[in-house]
mmCIF file with all atom_site columns, C-alpha atoms in Angstrom:
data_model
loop_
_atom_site.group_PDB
_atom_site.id
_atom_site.type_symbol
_atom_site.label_atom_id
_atom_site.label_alt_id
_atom_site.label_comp_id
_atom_site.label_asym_id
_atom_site.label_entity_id
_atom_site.label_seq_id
_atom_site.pdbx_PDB_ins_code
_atom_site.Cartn_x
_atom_site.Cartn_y
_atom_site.Cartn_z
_atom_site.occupancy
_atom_site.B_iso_or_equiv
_atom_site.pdbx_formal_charge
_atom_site.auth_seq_id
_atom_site.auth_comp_id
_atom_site.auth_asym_id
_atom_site.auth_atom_id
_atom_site.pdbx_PDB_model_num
ATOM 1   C CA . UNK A 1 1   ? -59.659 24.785  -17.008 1.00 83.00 ? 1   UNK A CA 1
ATOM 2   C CA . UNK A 1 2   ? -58.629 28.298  -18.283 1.00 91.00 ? 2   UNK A CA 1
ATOM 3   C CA . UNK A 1 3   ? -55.842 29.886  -17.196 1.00 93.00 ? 3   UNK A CA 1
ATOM 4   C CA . UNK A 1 4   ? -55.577 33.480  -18.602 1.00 95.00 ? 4   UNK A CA 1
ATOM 5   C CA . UNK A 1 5   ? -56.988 36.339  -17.397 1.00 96.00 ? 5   UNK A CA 1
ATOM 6   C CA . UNK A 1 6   ? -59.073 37.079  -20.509 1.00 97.00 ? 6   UNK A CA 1
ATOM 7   C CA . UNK A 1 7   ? -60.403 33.355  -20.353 1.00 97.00 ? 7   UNK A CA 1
ATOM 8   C CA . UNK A 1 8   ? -61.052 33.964  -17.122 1.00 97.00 ? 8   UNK A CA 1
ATOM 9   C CA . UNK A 1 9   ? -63.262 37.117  -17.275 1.00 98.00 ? 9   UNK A CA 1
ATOM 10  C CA . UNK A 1 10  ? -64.972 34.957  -20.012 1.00 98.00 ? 10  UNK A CA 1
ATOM 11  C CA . UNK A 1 11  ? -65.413 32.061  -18.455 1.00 98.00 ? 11  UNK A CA 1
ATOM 12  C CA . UNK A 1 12  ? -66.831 33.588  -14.987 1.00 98.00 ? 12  UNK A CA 1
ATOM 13  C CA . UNK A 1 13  ? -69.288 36.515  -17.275 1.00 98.00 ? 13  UNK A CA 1
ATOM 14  C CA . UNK A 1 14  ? -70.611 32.588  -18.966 1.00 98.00 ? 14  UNK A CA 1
ATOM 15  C CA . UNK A 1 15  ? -71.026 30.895  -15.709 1.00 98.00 ? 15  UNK A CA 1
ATOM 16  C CA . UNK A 1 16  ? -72.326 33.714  -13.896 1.00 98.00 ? 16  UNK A CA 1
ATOM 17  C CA . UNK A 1 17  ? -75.592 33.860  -17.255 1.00 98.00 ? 17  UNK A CA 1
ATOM 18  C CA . UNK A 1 18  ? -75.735 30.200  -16.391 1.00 98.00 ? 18  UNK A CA 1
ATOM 19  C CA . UNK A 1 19  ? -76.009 30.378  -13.169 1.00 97.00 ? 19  UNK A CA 1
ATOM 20  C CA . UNK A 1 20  ? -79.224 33.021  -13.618 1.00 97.00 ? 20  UNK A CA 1
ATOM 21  C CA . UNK A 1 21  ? -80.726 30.632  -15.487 1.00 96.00 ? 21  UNK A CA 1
ATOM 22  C CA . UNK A 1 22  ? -80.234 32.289  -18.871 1.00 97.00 ? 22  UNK A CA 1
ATOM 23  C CA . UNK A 1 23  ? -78.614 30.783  -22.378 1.00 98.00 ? 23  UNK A CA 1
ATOM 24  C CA . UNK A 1 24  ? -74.957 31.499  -22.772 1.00 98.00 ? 24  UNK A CA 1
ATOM 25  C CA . UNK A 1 25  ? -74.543 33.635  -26.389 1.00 98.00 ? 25  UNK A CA 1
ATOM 26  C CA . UNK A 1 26  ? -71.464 33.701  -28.048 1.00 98.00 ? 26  UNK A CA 1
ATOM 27  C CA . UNK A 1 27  ? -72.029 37.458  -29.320 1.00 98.00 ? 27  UNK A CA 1
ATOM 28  C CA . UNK A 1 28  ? -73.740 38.656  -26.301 1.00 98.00 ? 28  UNK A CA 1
ATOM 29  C CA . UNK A 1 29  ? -70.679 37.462  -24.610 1.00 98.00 ? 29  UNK A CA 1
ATOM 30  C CA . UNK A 1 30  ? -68.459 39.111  -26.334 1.00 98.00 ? 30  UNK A CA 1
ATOM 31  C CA . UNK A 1 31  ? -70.358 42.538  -26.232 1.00 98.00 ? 31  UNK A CA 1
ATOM 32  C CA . UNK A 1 32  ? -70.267 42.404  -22.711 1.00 97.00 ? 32  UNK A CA 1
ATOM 33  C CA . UNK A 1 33  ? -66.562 41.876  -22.435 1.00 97.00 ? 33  UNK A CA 1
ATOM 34  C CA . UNK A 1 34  ? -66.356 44.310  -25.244 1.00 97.00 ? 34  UNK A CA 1
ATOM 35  C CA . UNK A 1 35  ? -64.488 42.100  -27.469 1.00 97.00 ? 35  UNK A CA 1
ATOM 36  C CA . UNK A 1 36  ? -65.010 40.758  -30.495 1.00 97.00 ? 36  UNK A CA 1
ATOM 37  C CA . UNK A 1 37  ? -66.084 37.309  -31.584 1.00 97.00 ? 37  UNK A CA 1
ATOM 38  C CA . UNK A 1 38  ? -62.981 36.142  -32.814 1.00 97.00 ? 38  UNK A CA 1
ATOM 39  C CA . UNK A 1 39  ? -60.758 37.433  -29.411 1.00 97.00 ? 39  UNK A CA 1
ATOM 40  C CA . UNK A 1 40  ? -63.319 35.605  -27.419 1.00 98.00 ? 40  UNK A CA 1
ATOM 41  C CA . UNK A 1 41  ? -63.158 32.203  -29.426 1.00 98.00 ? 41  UNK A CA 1
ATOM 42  C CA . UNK A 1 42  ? -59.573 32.501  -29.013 1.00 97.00 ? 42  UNK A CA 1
ATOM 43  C CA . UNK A 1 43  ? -59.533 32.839  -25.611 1.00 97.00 ? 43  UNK A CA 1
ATOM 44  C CA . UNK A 1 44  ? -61.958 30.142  -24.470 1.00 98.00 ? 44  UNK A CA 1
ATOM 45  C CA . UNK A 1 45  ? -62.721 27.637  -27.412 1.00 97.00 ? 45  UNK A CA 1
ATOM 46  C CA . UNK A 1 46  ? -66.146 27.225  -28.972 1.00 97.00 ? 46  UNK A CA 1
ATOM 47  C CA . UNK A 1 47  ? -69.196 27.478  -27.151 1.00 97.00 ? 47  UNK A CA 1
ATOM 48  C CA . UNK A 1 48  ? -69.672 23.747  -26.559 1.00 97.00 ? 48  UNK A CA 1
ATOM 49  C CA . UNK A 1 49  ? -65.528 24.172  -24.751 1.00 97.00 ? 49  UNK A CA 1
ATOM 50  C CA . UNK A 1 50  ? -67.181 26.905  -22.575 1.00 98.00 ? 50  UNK A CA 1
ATOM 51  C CA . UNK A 1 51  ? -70.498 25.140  -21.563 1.00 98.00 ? 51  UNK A CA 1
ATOM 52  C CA . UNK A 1 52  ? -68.477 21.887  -20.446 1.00 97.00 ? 52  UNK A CA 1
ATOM 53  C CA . UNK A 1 53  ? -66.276 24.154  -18.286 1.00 97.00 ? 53  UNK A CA 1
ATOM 54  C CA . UNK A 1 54  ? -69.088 25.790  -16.850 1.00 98.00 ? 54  UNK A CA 1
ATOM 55  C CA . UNK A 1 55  ? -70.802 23.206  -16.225 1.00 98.00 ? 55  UNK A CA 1
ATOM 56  C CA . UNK A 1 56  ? -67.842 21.041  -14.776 1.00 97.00 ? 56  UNK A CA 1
ATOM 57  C CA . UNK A 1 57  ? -67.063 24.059  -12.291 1.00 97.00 ? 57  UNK A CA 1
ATOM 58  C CA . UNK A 1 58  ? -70.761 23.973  -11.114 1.00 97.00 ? 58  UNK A CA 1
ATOM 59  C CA . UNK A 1 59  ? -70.338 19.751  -10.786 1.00 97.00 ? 59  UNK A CA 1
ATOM 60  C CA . UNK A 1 60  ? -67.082 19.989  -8.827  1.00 97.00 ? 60  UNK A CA 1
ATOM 61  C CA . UNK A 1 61  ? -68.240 22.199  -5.534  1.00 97.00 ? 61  UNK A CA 1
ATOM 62  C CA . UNK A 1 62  ? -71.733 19.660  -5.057  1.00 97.00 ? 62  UNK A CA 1
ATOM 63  C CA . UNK A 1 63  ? -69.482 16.536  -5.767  1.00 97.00 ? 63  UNK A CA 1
ATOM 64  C CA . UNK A 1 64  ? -67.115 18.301  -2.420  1.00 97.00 ? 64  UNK A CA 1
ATOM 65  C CA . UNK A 1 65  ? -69.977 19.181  -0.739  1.00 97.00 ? 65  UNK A CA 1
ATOM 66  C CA . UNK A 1 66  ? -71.752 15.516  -1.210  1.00 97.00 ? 66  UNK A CA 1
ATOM 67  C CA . UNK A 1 67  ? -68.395 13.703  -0.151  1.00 97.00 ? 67  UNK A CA 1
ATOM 68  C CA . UNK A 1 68  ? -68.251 15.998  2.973   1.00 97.00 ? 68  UNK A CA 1
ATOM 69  C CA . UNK A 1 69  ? -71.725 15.054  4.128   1.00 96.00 ? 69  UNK A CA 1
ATOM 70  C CA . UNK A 1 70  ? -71.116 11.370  3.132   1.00 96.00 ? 70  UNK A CA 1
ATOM 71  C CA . UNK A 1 71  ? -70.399 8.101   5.429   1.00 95.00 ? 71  UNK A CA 1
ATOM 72  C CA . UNK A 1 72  ? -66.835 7.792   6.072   1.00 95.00 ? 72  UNK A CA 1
ATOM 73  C CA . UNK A 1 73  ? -66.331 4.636   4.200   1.00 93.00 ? 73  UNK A CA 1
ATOM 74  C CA . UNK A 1 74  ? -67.618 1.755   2.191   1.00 95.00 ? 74  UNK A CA 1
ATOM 75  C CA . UNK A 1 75  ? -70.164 1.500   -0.128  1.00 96.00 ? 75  UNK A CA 1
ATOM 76  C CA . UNK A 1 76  ? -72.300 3.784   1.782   1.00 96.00 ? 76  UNK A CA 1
ATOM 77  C CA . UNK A 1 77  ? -70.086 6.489   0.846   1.00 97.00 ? 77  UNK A CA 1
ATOM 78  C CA . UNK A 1 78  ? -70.712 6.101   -2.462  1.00 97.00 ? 78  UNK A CA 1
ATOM 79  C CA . UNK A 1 79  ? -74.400 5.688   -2.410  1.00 97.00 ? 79  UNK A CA 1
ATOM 80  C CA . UNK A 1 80  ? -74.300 8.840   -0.205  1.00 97.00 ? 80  UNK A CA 1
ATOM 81  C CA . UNK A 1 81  ? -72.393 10.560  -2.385  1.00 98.00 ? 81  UNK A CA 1
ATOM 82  C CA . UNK A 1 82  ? -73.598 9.464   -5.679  1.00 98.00 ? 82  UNK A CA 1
ATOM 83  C CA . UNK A 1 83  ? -77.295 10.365  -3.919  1.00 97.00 ? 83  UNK A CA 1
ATOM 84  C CA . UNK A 1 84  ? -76.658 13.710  -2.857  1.00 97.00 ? 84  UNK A CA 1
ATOM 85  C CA . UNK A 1 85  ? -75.189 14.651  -6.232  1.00 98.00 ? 85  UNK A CA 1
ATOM 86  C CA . UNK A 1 86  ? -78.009 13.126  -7.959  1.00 97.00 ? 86  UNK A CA 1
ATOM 87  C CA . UNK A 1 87  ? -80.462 15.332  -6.460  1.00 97.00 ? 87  UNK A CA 1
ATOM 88  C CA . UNK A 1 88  ? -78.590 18.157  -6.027  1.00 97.00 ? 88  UNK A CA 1
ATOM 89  C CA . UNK A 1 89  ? -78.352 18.221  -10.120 1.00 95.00 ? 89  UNK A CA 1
ATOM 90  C CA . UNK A 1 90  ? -82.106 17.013  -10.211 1.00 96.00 ? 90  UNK A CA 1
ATOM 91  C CA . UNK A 1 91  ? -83.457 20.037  -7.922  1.00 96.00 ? 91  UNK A CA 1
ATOM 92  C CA . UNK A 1 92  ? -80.961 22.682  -9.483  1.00 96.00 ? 92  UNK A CA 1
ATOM 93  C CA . UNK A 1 93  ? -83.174 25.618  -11.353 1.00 96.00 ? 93  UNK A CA 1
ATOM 94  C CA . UNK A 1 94  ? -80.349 26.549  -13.361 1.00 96.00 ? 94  UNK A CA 1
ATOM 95  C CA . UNK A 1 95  ? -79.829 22.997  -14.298 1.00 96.00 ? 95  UNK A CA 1
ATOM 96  C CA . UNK A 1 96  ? -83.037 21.911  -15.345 1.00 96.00 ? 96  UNK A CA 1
ATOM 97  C CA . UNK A 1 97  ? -83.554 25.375  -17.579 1.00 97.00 ? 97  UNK A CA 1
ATOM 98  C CA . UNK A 1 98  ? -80.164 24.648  -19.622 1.00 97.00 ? 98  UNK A CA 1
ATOM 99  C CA . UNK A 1 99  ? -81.950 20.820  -19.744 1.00 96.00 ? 99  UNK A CA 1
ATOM 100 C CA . UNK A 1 100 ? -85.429 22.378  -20.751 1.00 96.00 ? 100 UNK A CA 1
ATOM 101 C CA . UNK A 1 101 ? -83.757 24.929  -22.891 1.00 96.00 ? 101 UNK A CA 1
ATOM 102 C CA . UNK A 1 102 ? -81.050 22.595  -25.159 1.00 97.00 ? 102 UNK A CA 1
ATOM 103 C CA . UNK A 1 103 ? -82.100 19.453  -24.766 1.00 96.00 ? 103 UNK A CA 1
ATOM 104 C CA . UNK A 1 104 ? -80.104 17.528  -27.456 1.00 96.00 ? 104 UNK A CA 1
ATOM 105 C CA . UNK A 1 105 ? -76.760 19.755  -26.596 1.00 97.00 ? 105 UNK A CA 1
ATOM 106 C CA . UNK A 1 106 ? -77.048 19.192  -23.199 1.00 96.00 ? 106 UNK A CA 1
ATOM 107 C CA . UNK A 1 107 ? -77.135 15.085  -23.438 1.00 96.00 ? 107 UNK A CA 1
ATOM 108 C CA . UNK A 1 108 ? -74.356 15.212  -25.776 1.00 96.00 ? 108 UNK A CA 1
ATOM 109 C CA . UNK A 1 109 ? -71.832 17.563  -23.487 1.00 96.00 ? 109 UNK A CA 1
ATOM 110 C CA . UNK A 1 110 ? -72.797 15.672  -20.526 1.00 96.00 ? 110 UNK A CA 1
ATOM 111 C CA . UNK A 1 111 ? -73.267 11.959  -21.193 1.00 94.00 ? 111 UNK A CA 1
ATOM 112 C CA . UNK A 1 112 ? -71.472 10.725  -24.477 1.00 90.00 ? 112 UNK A CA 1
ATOM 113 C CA . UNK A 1 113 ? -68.009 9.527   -24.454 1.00 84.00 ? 113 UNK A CA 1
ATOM 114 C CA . UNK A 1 114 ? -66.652 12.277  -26.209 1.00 85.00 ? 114 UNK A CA 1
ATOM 115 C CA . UNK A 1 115 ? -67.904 14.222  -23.354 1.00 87.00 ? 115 UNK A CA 1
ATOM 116 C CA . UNK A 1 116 ? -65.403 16.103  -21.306 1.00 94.00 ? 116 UNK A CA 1
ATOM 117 C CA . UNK A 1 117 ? -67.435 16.409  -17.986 1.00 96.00 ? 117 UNK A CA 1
ATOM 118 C CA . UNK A 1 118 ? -68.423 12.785  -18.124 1.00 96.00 ? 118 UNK A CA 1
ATOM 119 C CA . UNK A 1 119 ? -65.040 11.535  -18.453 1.00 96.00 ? 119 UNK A CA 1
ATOM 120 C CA . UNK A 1 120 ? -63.712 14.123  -15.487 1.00 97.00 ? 120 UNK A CA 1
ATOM 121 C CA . UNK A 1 121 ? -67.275 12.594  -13.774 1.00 97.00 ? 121 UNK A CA 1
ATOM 122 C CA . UNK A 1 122 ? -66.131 8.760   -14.417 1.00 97.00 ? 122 UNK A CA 1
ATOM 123 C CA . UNK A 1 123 ? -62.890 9.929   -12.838 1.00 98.00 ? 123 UNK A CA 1
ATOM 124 C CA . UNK A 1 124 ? -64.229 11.285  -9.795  1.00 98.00 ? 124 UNK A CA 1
ATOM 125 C CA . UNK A 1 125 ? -66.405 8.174   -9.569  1.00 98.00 ? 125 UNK A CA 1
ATOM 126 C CA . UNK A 1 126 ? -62.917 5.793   -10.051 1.00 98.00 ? 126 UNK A CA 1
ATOM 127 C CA . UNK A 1 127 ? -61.600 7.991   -7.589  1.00 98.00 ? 127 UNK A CA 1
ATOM 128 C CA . UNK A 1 128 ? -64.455 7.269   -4.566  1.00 97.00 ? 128 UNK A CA 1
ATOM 129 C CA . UNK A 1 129 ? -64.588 3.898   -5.137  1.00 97.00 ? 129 UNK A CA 1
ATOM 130 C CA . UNK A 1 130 ? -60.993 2.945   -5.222  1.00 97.00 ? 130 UNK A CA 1
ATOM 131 C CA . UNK A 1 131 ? -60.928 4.442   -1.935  1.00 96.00 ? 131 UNK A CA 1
ATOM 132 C CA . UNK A 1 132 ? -63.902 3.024   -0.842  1.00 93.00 ? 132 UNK A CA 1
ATOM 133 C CA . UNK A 1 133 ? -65.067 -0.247  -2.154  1.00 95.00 ? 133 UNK A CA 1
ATOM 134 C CA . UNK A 1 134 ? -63.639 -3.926  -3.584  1.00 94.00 ? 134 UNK A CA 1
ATOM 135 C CA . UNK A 1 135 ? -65.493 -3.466  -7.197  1.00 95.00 ? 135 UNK A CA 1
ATOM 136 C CA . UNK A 1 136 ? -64.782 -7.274  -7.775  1.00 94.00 ? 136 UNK A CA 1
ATOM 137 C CA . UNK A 1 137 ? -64.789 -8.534  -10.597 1.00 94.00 ? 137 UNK A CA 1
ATOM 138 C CA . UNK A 1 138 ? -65.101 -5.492  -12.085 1.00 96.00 ? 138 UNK A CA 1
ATOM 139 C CA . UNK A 1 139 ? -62.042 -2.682  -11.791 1.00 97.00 ? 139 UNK A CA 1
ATOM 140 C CA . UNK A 1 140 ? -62.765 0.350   -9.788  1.00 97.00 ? 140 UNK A CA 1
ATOM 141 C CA . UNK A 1 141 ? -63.205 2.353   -13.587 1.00 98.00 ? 141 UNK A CA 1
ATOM 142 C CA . UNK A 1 142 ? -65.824 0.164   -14.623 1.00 98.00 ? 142 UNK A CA 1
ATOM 143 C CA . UNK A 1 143 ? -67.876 0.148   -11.788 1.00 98.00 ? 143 UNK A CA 1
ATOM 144 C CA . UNK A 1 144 ? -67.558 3.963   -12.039 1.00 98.00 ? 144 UNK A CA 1
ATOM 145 C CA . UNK A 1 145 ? -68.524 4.085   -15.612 1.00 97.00 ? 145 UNK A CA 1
ATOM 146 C CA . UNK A 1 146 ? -71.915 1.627   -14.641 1.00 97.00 ? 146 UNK A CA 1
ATOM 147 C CA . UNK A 1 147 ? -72.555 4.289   -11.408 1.00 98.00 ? 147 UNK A CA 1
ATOM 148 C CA . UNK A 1 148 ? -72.749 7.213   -13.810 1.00 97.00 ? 148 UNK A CA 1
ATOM 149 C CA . UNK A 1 149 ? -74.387 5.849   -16.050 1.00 97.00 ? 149 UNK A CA 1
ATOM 150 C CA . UNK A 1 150 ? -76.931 5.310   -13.605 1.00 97.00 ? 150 UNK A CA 1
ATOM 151 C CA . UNK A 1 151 ? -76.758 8.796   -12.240 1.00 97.00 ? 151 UNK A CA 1
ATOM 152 C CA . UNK A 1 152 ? -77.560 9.946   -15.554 1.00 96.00 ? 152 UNK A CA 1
ATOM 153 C CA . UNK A 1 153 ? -80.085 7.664   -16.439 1.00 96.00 ? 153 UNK A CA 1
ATOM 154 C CA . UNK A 1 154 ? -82.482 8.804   -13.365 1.00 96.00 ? 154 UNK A CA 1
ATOM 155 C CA . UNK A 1 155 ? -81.087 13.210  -13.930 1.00 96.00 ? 155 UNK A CA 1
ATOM 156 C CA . UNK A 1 156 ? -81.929 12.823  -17.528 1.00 96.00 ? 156 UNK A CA 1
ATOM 157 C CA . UNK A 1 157 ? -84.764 11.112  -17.526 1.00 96.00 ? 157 UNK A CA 1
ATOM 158 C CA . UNK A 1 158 ? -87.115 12.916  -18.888 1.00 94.00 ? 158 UNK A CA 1
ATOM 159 C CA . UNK A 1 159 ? -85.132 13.497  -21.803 1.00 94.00 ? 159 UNK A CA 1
ATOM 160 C CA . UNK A 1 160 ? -84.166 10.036  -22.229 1.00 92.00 ? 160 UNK A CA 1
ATOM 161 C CA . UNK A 1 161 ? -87.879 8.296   -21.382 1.00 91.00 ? 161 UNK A CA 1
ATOM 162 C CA . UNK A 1 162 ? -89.941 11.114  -20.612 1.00 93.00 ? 162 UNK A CA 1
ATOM 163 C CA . UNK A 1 163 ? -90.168 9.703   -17.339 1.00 95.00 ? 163 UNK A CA 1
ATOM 164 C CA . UNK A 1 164 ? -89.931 12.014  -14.512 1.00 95.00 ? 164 UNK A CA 1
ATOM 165 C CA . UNK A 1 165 ? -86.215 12.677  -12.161 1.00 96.00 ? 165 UNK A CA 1
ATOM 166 C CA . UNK A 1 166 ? -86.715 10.869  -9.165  1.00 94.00 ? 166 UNK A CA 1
ATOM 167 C CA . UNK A 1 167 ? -83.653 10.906  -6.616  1.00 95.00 ? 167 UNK A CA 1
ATOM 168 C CA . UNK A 1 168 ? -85.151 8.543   -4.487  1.00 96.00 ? 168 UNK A CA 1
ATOM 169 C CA . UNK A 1 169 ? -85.446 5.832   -7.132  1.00 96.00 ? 169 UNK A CA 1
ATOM 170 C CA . UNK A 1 170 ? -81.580 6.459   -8.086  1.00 97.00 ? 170 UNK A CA 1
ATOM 171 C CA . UNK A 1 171 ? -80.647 6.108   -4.442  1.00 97.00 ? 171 UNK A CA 1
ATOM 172 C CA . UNK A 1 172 ? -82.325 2.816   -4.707  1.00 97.00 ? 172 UNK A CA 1
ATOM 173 C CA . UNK A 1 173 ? -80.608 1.615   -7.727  1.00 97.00 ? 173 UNK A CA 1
ATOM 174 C CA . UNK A 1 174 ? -77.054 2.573   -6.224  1.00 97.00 ? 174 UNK A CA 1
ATOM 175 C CA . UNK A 1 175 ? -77.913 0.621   -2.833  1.00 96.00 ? 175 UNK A CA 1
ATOM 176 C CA . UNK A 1 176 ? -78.822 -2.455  -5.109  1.00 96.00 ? 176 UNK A CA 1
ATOM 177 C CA . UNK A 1 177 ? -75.561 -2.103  -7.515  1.00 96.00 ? 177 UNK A CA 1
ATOM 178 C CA . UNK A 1 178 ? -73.773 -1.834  -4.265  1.00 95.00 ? 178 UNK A CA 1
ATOM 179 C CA . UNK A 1 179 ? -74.984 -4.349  -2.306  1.00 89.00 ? 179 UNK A CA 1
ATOM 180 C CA . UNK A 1 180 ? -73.007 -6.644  -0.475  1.00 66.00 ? 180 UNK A CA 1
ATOM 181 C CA . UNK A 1 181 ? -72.956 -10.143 -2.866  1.00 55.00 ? 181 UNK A CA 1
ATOM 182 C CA . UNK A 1 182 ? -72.166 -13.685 -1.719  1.00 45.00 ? 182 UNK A CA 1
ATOM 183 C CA . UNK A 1 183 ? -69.681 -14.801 -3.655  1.00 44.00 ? 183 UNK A CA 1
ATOM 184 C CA . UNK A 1 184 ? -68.431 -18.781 -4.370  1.00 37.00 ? 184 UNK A CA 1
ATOM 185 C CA . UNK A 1 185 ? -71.973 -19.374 -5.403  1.00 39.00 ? 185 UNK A CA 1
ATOM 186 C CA . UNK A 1 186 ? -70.989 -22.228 -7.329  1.00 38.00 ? 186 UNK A CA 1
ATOM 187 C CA . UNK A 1 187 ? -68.818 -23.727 -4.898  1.00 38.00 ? 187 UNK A CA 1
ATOM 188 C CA . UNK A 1 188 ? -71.422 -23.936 -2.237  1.00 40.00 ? 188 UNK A CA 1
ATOM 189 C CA . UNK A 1 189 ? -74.319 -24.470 -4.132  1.00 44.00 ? 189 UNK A CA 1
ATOM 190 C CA . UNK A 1 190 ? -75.811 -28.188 -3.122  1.00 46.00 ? 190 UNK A CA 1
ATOM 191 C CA . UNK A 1 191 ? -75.179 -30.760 -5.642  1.00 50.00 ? 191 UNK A CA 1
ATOM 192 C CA . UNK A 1 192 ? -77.795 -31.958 -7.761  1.00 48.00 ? 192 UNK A CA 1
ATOM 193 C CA . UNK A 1 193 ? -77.962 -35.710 -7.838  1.00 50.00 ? 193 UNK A CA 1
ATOM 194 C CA . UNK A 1 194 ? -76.912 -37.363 -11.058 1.00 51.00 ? 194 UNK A CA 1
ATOM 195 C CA . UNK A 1 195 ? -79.168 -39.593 -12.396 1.00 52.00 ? 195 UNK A CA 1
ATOM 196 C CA . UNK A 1 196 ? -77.477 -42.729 -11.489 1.00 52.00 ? 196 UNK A CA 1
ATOM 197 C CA . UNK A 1 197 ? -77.906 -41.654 -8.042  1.00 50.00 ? 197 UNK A CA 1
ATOM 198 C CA . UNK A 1 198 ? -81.421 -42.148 -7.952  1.00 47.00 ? 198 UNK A CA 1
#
């Protein structure tokens, strides 16, 4: 996150065209700070930088308000929160424009691994379900990684598939990932006779 006052102005003038719905310019940008280019780069990074920071600060406040409206524990408090966050992102105007409107930038800022806000995502994720949930036998990270990857798989979707959003269908696929397991299947499955038995 930006700490400066100049990165600041920045960043809030970029979120603020985000937030309207409109495509964050560079130059534009910089006119309106009345700066140049070159000031503004320094102050904020490139424009890929400034879109994951936007875009992080607009993920962090529904992730707070989804955990605040969430079960108290267990893996419903994942699915809960994992659901409302889901459709939150799915039903956001602003959200689905920059999705309409930059398709291949917008899958590579927010779901590769290079990607800064999946990574702070993931660790959100790690977060909720080591407070939450025994993700035996995986660790709480990898069950994290597998839940957002599911998130995104039903938010993107109709850039990945061309299949339509559906938060209902991604609520569905959390409650199965999360459902409770029997474990010691092998132990107290019933024998099969041997041959010889027979």
């Amino acid at each position: 996150m930006y700490t400066s006052d100049s990165a600041l102005r920045a960043f809030r003038e970029a979120r603020h065209t985000f937030i309207a719905g409109s495509r964050i310019d560079m130059g534009t940008l910089a006119a309106t700070l009345g700066v140049d280019r070159t000031s503004l780069f320094r102050w904020v990074g490139n424009r890929d930088r400034l879109l994951s920071e936007v875009l992080w600060s607009l993920a962090v406040p529904t992730l707070d308000a989804a955990a605040a409206a969430a079960a108290p524990s267990g893996a419903a408090r994942i699915v809960d929160v994992l659901d409302r966050f889901t459709a939150d992102l799915i039903q956001a105007p602003y959200f689905r424009a920059f999705l309409t409107r930059e398709p291949a930038r917008a899958l590579r800022l927010l779901t590769t691994t290079e990607s800064d806000v999946q990574s702070r995502f993931v660790s959100r994720v790690t977060e909720l379900v080591t407070a939450s949930f025994d993700p035996w036998p995986l660790s709480a990270e990898e069950l994290a990684r597998l839940l957002v990857r599911i998130s995104e798989s039903f938010t993107y979707a109709d850039l990945i598939s061309g299949e339509t959003p559906d938060p209902v269908r991604a609520r569905a696929a959390f409650e199965y990932v999360l459902r409770p397991t029997t474990t010691a299947v092998a132990a107290t499955a019933v024998p099969v006779p041997s041959t010889g038995d027979r």
